[in-house]
Coordinates of C-alpha atoms and ligand atoms in Angstrom, one line a residue:
M1 CA -5.6 -31.4 -8.7
K2 CA -3.6 -32.2 -11.9
V3 CA -1.3 -35.2 -11.5
I4 CA 0.8 -37.3 -13.8
R5 CA -0.5 -40.9 -13.9
S6 CA 1.2 -44.1 -15.2
V7 CA -1.1 -45.9 -17.5
I8 CA -0.5 -49.5 -18.6
C9 CA -0.5 -49.1 -22.3
A10 CA 0.8 -52.6 -23.4
T11 CA 1.4 -56.0 -22.0
G12 CA 3.3 -59.1 -23.1
S13 CA 4.5 -62.4 -21.7
Y14 CA 6.6 -65.5 -22.5
L15 CA 6.7 -69.0 -21.2
P16 CA 9.6 -71.4 -22.1
Q17 CA 8.6 -74.3 -24.3
K18 CA 9.4 -77.1 -21.8
I19 CA 6.3 -78.1 -19.8
V20 CA 6.7 -80.2 -16.6
T21 CA 3.5 -81.8 -15.3
N22 CA 2.8 -83.0 -11.8
D23 CA 3.1 -86.6 -13.1
D24 CA 6.5 -85.7 -14.5
L25 CA 7.6 -84.6 -11.1
A26 CA 6.2 -87.7 -9.5
L27 CA 8.8 -89.7 -11.5
R28 CA 11.5 -87.6 -10.0
V29 CA 10.5 -87.1 -6.3
D30 CA 8.1 -88.8 -3.9
T31 CA 5.0 -86.8 -4.7
S32 CA 1.7 -87.1 -6.6
D33 CA -0.5 -85.1 -8.9
E34 CA -3.2 -85.3 -6.2
W35 CA -1.1 -83.9 -3.4
I36 CA 0.3 -81.0 -5.5
T37 CA -3.2 -80.1 -6.9
Q38 CA -4.9 -80.3 -3.6
R39 CA -2.4 -78.3 -1.6
S40 CA -1.4 -75.7 -4.2
G41 CA -3.8 -75.8 -7.2
I42 CA -0.7 -76.3 -9.5
R43 CA -1.1 -78.8 -12.3
K44 CA 1.9 -77.9 -14.5
R45 CA 4.7 -75.4 -14.9
H46 CA 7.1 -74.3 -17.7
M47 CA 10.9 -74.6 -17.2
V48 CA 13.8 -73.1 -19.1
G49 CA 15.7 -75.5 -21.5
E50 CA 19.4 -76.0 -21.7
G51 CA 21.2 -72.7 -22.1
E52 CA 18.0 -70.6 -21.8
T53 CA 18.3 -67.7 -19.4
T54 CA 16.1 -65.3 -17.5
T55 CA 17.3 -62.6 -19.9
D56 CA 16.0 -64.6 -22.9
L57 CA 12.6 -64.9 -21.2
A58 CA 12.6 -61.2 -20.4
I59 CA 13.5 -60.2 -24.0
H60 CA 10.6 -62.4 -25.4
A61 CA 8.1 -60.9 -23.0
A62 CA 9.3 -57.3 -23.7
R63 CA 9.1 -57.8 -27.4
A64 CA 5.6 -59.1 -27.1
A65 CA 4.6 -56.1 -25.0
L66 CA 6.1 -53.6 -27.5
A67 CA 4.4 -55.4 -30.4
S68 CA 1.0 -55.4 -28.7
G69 CA 1.2 -51.6 -28.2
A70 CA 3.0 -50.9 -31.6
I71 CA 5.6 -49.2 -29.5
D72 CA 9.0 -48.2 -30.9
P73 CA 11.9 -49.3 -28.6
A74 CA 13.5 -46.0 -29.3
T75 CA 10.8 -44.3 -27.2
I76 CA 11.5 -46.3 -24.0
D77 CA 12.8 -44.0 -21.3
G78 CA 13.8 -46.7 -18.9
I79 CA 13.7 -50.4 -18.1
I80 CA 13.1 -52.0 -14.7
V81 CA 13.4 -55.8 -14.4
A82 CA 12.1 -57.5 -11.3
T83 CA 14.0 -60.7 -10.9
T84 CA 15.6 -62.9 -8.2
T85 CA 17.3 -65.2 -10.8
P86 CA 19.5 -63.0 -13.0
D87 CA 21.8 -64.9 -15.3
Q88 CA 24.8 -63.3 -13.6
V89 CA 25.3 -61.4 -10.4
F90 CA 26.1 -58.5 -12.7
P91 CA 25.5 -56.9 -15.2
S92 CA 21.7 -56.6 -14.7
V93 CA 19.1 -58.3 -16.8
A94 CA 17.7 -54.9 -17.6
V95 CA 20.8 -53.6 -19.4
K96 CA 20.9 -56.8 -21.5
V97 CA 17.3 -56.3 -22.5
Q98 CA 18.0 -52.7 -23.3
A99 CA 20.8 -53.7 -25.7
A100 CA 18.8 -56.6 -27.3
L101 CA 15.8 -54.4 -28.0
G102 CA 17.8 -51.4 -29.2
C103 CA 16.4 -49.0 -26.5
P104 CA 18.3 -45.7 -26.0
P105 CA 20.9 -45.5 -23.2
K106 CA 18.5 -44.3 -20.5
M107 CA 18.2 -45.8 -17.0
A108 CA 18.0 -49.6 -16.8
F109 CA 18.2 -51.6 -13.6
D110 CA 17.0 -54.7 -11.7
I111 CA 14.9 -54.9 -8.6
Q112 CA 15.0 -57.8 -6.2
A113 CA 12.0 -58.3 -3.9
V114 CA 11.4 -61.9 -4.8
C115 CA 7.7 -62.7 -5.3
A116 CA 6.8 -59.1 -4.5
G117 CA 9.3 -57.9 -7.1
F118 CA 6.8 -56.9 -9.8
V119 CA 4.7 -54.7 -7.5
Y120 CA 7.9 -53.1 -6.2
A121 CA 9.1 -52.5 -9.8
L122 CA 5.7 -51.1 -11.0
S123 CA 5.6 -48.8 -8.0
T124 CA 9.1 -47.6 -8.6
A125 CA 8.5 -46.9 -12.3
S126 CA 5.3 -45.0 -11.5
H127 CA 7.2 -42.7 -9.1
F128 CA 9.8 -42.0 -11.8
I129 CA 6.9 -41.1 -14.2
A130 CA 5.1 -39.0 -11.5
A131 CA 8.4 -37.1 -11.0
S132 CA 8.6 -36.3 -14.7
Q133 CA 11.9 -38.2 -15.0
A134 CA 10.5 -40.6 -17.6
K135 CA 7.6 -40.9 -19.9
R136 CA 7.6 -44.5 -21.0
I137 CA 9.1 -47.3 -18.8
L138 CA 9.2 -50.9 -19.7
V139 CA 8.6 -53.0 -16.5
I140 CA 9.4 -56.7 -16.7
G141 CA 9.1 -59.6 -14.2
A142 CA 11.3 -62.5 -15.3
E143 CA 12.4 -65.6 -13.4
S144 CA 14.1 -68.9 -13.9
M145 CA 13.0 -70.3 -10.5
S146 CA 13.9 -73.8 -11.6
S147 CA 17.6 -72.8 -11.1
L148 CA 16.9 -72.5 -7.3
L149 CA 15.2 -75.8 -6.8
D150 CA 16.5 -78.5 -4.5
W151 CA 15.3 -81.8 -6.2
N152 CA 15.8 -83.6 -2.8
D153 CA 13.2 -81.3 -1.2
R154 CA 9.7 -82.3 -2.3
T155 CA 8.1 -79.6 -0.2
T156 CA 9.5 -76.9 -2.4
C157 CA 10.5 -78.3 -5.8
V158 CA 6.9 -78.9 -6.8
L159 CA 5.8 -75.3 -6.3
F160 CA 7.8 -73.2 -8.8
G161 CA 8.0 -72.5 -12.5
D162 CA 9.8 -70.2 -15.0
G163 CA 8.5 -67.4 -17.2
A164 CA 8.3 -63.6 -17.8
G165 CA 5.8 -60.9 -18.2
A166 CA 6.1 -57.2 -19.2
V167 CA 4.2 -54.0 -19.3
V168 CA 4.8 -50.6 -20.8
L169 CA 3.9 -47.8 -18.4
E170 CA 3.2 -44.4 -20.0
A171 CA 2.7 -40.9 -18.5
A172 CA -0.8 -39.5 -18.8
D173 CA -2.5 -36.4 -17.3
G174 CA -5.0 -37.2 -14.5
N175 CA -7.2 -35.2 -12.2
G176 CA -5.9 -36.9 -9.0
D177 CA -9.1 -38.8 -8.3
I178 CA -10.3 -42.4 -8.5
N179 CA -11.6 -42.0 -12.0
D180 CA -8.2 -41.4 -13.5
R181 CA -6.7 -44.2 -15.6
G182 CA -3.3 -45.5 -14.4
I183 CA -1.7 -46.4 -11.1
L184 CA -3.9 -44.9 -8.4
S185 CA -2.0 -46.0 -5.2
T186 CA 1.0 -48.1 -4.3
H187 CA 1.5 -49.9 -1.0
L188 CA 4.9 -51.5 -0.2
Y189 CA 6.1 -53.3 2.9
A190 CA 9.0 -55.5 4.1
D191 CA 9.8 -57.1 7.4
G192 CA 13.3 -58.6 7.6
N193 CA 12.6 -60.2 10.9
F194 CA 11.0 -63.0 8.9
A195 CA 13.9 -63.4 6.4
S196 CA 14.7 -67.0 7.5
I197 CA 11.3 -68.5 6.8
L198 CA 11.9 -68.4 3.1
Q199 CA 15.4 -68.1 1.8
T200 CA 18.2 -69.8 -0.2
N201 CA 20.7 -72.0 1.5
A202 CA 24.5 -72.2 1.2
H203 CA 24.0 -74.0 -2.2
D204 CA 21.6 -71.3 -3.5
K205 CA 18.6 -73.6 -3.2
I206 CA 15.2 -72.6 -1.8
E207 CA 14.3 -73.6 1.8
M208 CA 11.0 -72.7 3.2
Q209 CA 8.8 -73.0 6.2
G210 CA 5.7 -73.4 4.1
K211 CA 3.1 -73.3 6.9
D212 CA 4.5 -70.0 8.2
V213 CA 4.7 -68.4 4.8
F214 CA 1.1 -69.5 4.1
K215 CA -0.1 -67.9 7.4
Y216 CA 1.8 -64.6 6.8
A217 CA 0.7 -64.4 3.2
V218 CA -3.0 -64.8 4.1
N219 CA -2.8 -62.3 7.0
H220 CA -0.7 -59.6 5.2
M221 CA -2.8 -59.8 2.0
A222 CA -6.0 -59.4 4.1
A223 CA -4.5 -56.4 5.8
I224 CA -3.1 -54.7 2.7
V225 CA -6.3 -55.1 0.6
D226 CA -8.2 -53.3 3.5
E227 CA -5.5 -50.6 3.3
V228 CA -6.0 -50.2 -0.4
L229 CA -9.8 -49.9 -0.1
Q230 CA -9.5 -47.3 2.8
K231 CA -6.8 -45.2 1.1
N232 CA -8.9 -44.9 -2.1
N233 CA -12.2 -44.7 -0.2
I234 CA -13.8 -47.5 -2.2
T235 CA -15.5 -50.8 -1.5
S236 CA -14.5 -54.1 -2.8
D237 CA -17.5 -54.4 -5.1
Q238 CA -15.9 -51.5 -7.1
I239 CA -12.9 -53.6 -8.0
D240 CA -13.4 -55.4 -11.3
W241 CA -10.4 -57.7 -11.1
L242 CA -8.1 -59.1 -8.5
I243 CA -4.7 -60.1 -10.1
P244 CA -2.7 -61.7 -7.2
H245 CA 0.7 -63.2 -7.1
Q246 CA 0.2 -66.8 -8.2
A247 CA 1.8 -68.9 -5.4
N248 CA -1.0 -71.1 -4.2
S249 CA -4.7 -71.2 -5.1
R250 CA -5.6 -71.5 -1.4
I251 CA -3.8 -68.2 -0.5
I252 CA -5.6 -66.5 -3.5
Q253 CA -9.0 -67.9 -2.4
A254 CA -8.5 -66.6 1.1
T255 CA -7.8 -63.1 -0.2
A256 CA -10.8 -63.2 -2.5
E257 CA -13.0 -64.3 0.4
K258 CA -11.6 -61.4 2.5
L259 CA -12.6 -59.0 -0.4
N260 CA -16.0 -60.8 -0.8
M261 CA -15.1 -61.3 -4.4
S262 CA -16.3 -64.2 -6.4
M263 CA -13.6 -66.2 -8.1
E264 CA -14.9 -65.1 -11.5
R265 CA -13.3 -61.7 -10.8
V266 CA -10.0 -63.2 -9.8
V267 CA -7.3 -63.9 -12.5
M268 CA -5.9 -67.4 -11.8
T269 CA -2.9 -68.8 -13.7
V270 CA -1.3 -70.8 -10.9
A271 CA -2.6 -74.1 -12.2
D272 CA -0.7 -73.7 -15.5
H273 CA 2.3 -71.6 -14.5
A274 CA 3.0 -72.5 -10.8
N275 CA 4.8 -69.9 -8.8
T276 CA 7.0 -67.8 -11.1
S277 CA 7.9 -65.3 -8.4
A278 CA 8.2 -61.8 -9.9
A279 CA 6.9 -62.9 -13.3
S280 CA 3.6 -64.3 -12.0
I281 CA 1.5 -61.0 -11.9
P282 CA 2.6 -59.7 -15.3
L283 CA 2.1 -63.2 -16.8
A284 CA -1.5 -63.3 -15.3
L285 CA -2.2 -59.7 -16.4
D286 CA -1.1 -60.5 -20.0
H287 CA -3.1 -63.7 -20.2
A288 CA -6.2 -61.9 -18.9
A289 CA -5.6 -59.0 -21.4
R290 CA -5.2 -61.4 -24.4
A291 CA -8.2 -63.4 -23.3
G292 CA -10.2 -60.1 -23.7
K293 CA -11.2 -60.1 -20.0
L294 CA -9.8 -56.6 -19.2
K295 CA -11.6 -53.6 -20.5
P296 CA -10.2 -50.0 -20.4
G297 CA -11.4 -48.2 -17.4
Q298 CA -11.7 -51.2 -15.2
L299 CA -10.3 -51.2 -11.7
I300 CA -7.6 -53.8 -11.0
L301 CA -6.0 -54.7 -7.6
F302 CA -2.6 -56.3 -7.7
E303 CA -1.1 -57.9 -4.6
A304 CA 1.9 -60.1 -3.7
L305 CA 3.9 -61.5 -0.8
G306 CA 7.2 -63.3 -0.9
A307 CA 10.5 -63.8 0.8
G308 CA 11.9 -61.0 2.9
L309 CA 9.2 -61.0 3.9
S310 CA 8.3 -58.4 1.2
W311 CA 4.8 -57.6 0.2
G312 CA 2.8 -55.0 -1.6
A313 CA -0.3 -54.0 -3.5
L314 CA -1.3 -51.5 -6.2
L315 CA -4.6 -50.2 -7.4
V316 CA -4.7 -49.5 -11.1
R317 CA -7.4 -48.2 -13.5
Y318 CA -6.7 -50.1 -16.7
Ligands
ACO1 N1 4.2 -84.4 -2.1 C1 3.7 -85.3 -1.3 N2 3.7 -85.1 0.1 C2 4.3 -83.9 0.5 C3 4.9 -83.0 -0.4 C4 4.9 -83.3 -1.8 N3 5.4 -82.5 -2.7 N4 5.5 -82.0 0.3 C5 5.2 -82.3 1.6 N5 4.5 -83.4 1.7 C6 4.0 -84.1 2.9 C7 4.8 -83.6 4.2 O1 5.9 -84.4 4.3 C8 3.7 -83.9 5.2 O2 3.8 -85.3 5.5 P1 3.5 -85.8 7.0 O3 2.1 -85.3 7.4 O4 3.7 -87.3 6.9 O5 4.6 -85.1 7.8 C9 2.4 -83.7 4.5 O6 2.7 -83.7 3.1 C10 1.8 -82.3 4.8 O7 2.8 -81.3 4.7 P2 2.5 -79.8 5.1 O8 3.7 -79.0 5.0 O9 1.7 -79.8 6.4 O10 1.5 -79.4 4.0 P3 0.7 -78.0 3.9 O11 -0.8 -78.3 3.9 O12 1.2 -77.0 4.8 O13 1.1 -77.6 2.4 C11 2.5 -76.0 1.2 C12 2.4 -77.3 2.1 C13 1.8 -76.3 -0.1 C14 4.0 -75.7 1.0 C15 1.8 -74.9 1.9 O14 2.3 -74.7 3.2 C16 2.0 -73.6 1.2 O15 1.5 -73.4 0.1 N6 2.7 -72.6 1.8 C17 2.9 -71.4 1.2 C18 4.2 -71.5 0.5 C19 4.4 -70.7 -0.7 O16 3.4 -70.5 -1.5 N7 5.6 -70.4 -1.0 C20 5.9 -69.8 -2.2 C21 6.9 -68.6 -2.0 S1 6.2 -67.4 -1.1 C22 4.9 -66.9 -1.9 O17 5.0 -66.8 -3.1 C23 3.7 -66.6 -1.1

């Protein structure tokens, strides 16, 4: 059966210049490099400088993606930005990116699904392409999570960082089977009954019941990877790369164990980037692509869970 697939034809990313190490944090709050590394795998993170915004990060990442694929901004049919930290309530980051890049006045909007934002955005874009409503969509995950940190709460302020990643999705003909290049299946969930375990408070700062989030992340990721395998009638040894949301190395290891995957097949950037929410997957993807790890035709599994709770996964042939 002929279908329209969405192929990842370019990637890009951007990290702000300022690097904050665990030792830097230990000067500010009662913590240590040893504690942060052991509990989360994080060693450092990038943070926006004075006046630098989520839109700035998104524009840098988008430019890098367009340059890597030699793509003319005039050919972009739509822009979807996954972010929880837009510079303003409105207008969206997406419209500002559109104007900065000189893209035509086609659709542009933001999606807010926190750490699951990028899998939500990529899924949404692929459905627009499958419905022939767009041919080339720029999908960006961009966050300034540092703006949401409570520097009196050592249990959360050590876990997050800022950055952005972008991909260009392009329509391509497929046969409707597992051998097609492009997005092969999308799996999205949310359960608002757990909204209060990870949320912002009255001062717009993160508050989190870390142990509960950890437990649900491990359980939901285990269940969703099973669902992806079953839906596509494949076994985990057919997956070349796991590119998970980068929140905590222990959550990632638990998912890899569930899949029986060795850590050599898991893209890990959490040590250097920390949790950049919706930006973490496209950042990891771009870093793996630029390191020459990803080869056309390889099978990649993306998965993420975050506040909401919201979670999801995608199976993609690169
Ligand atoms: N430095 C030093 N000590 C700390 C720190 C810190 N930064 N933070 C907490 N502690 C102390 C606690 O006060 C506690 O002390 P106590 O035993 O004297 O009471 C001790 O360390 C242990 O704290 P726990 O909360 O039990 O530590 P835990 O092993 O659960 O690790 C963590 C905490 C890292 C937050 C973990 O629960 C986790 O990763 N949860 C997932 C959260 C997450 O990733 N959220 C991101 C958003 S959602 C997502 O992206 C999946």
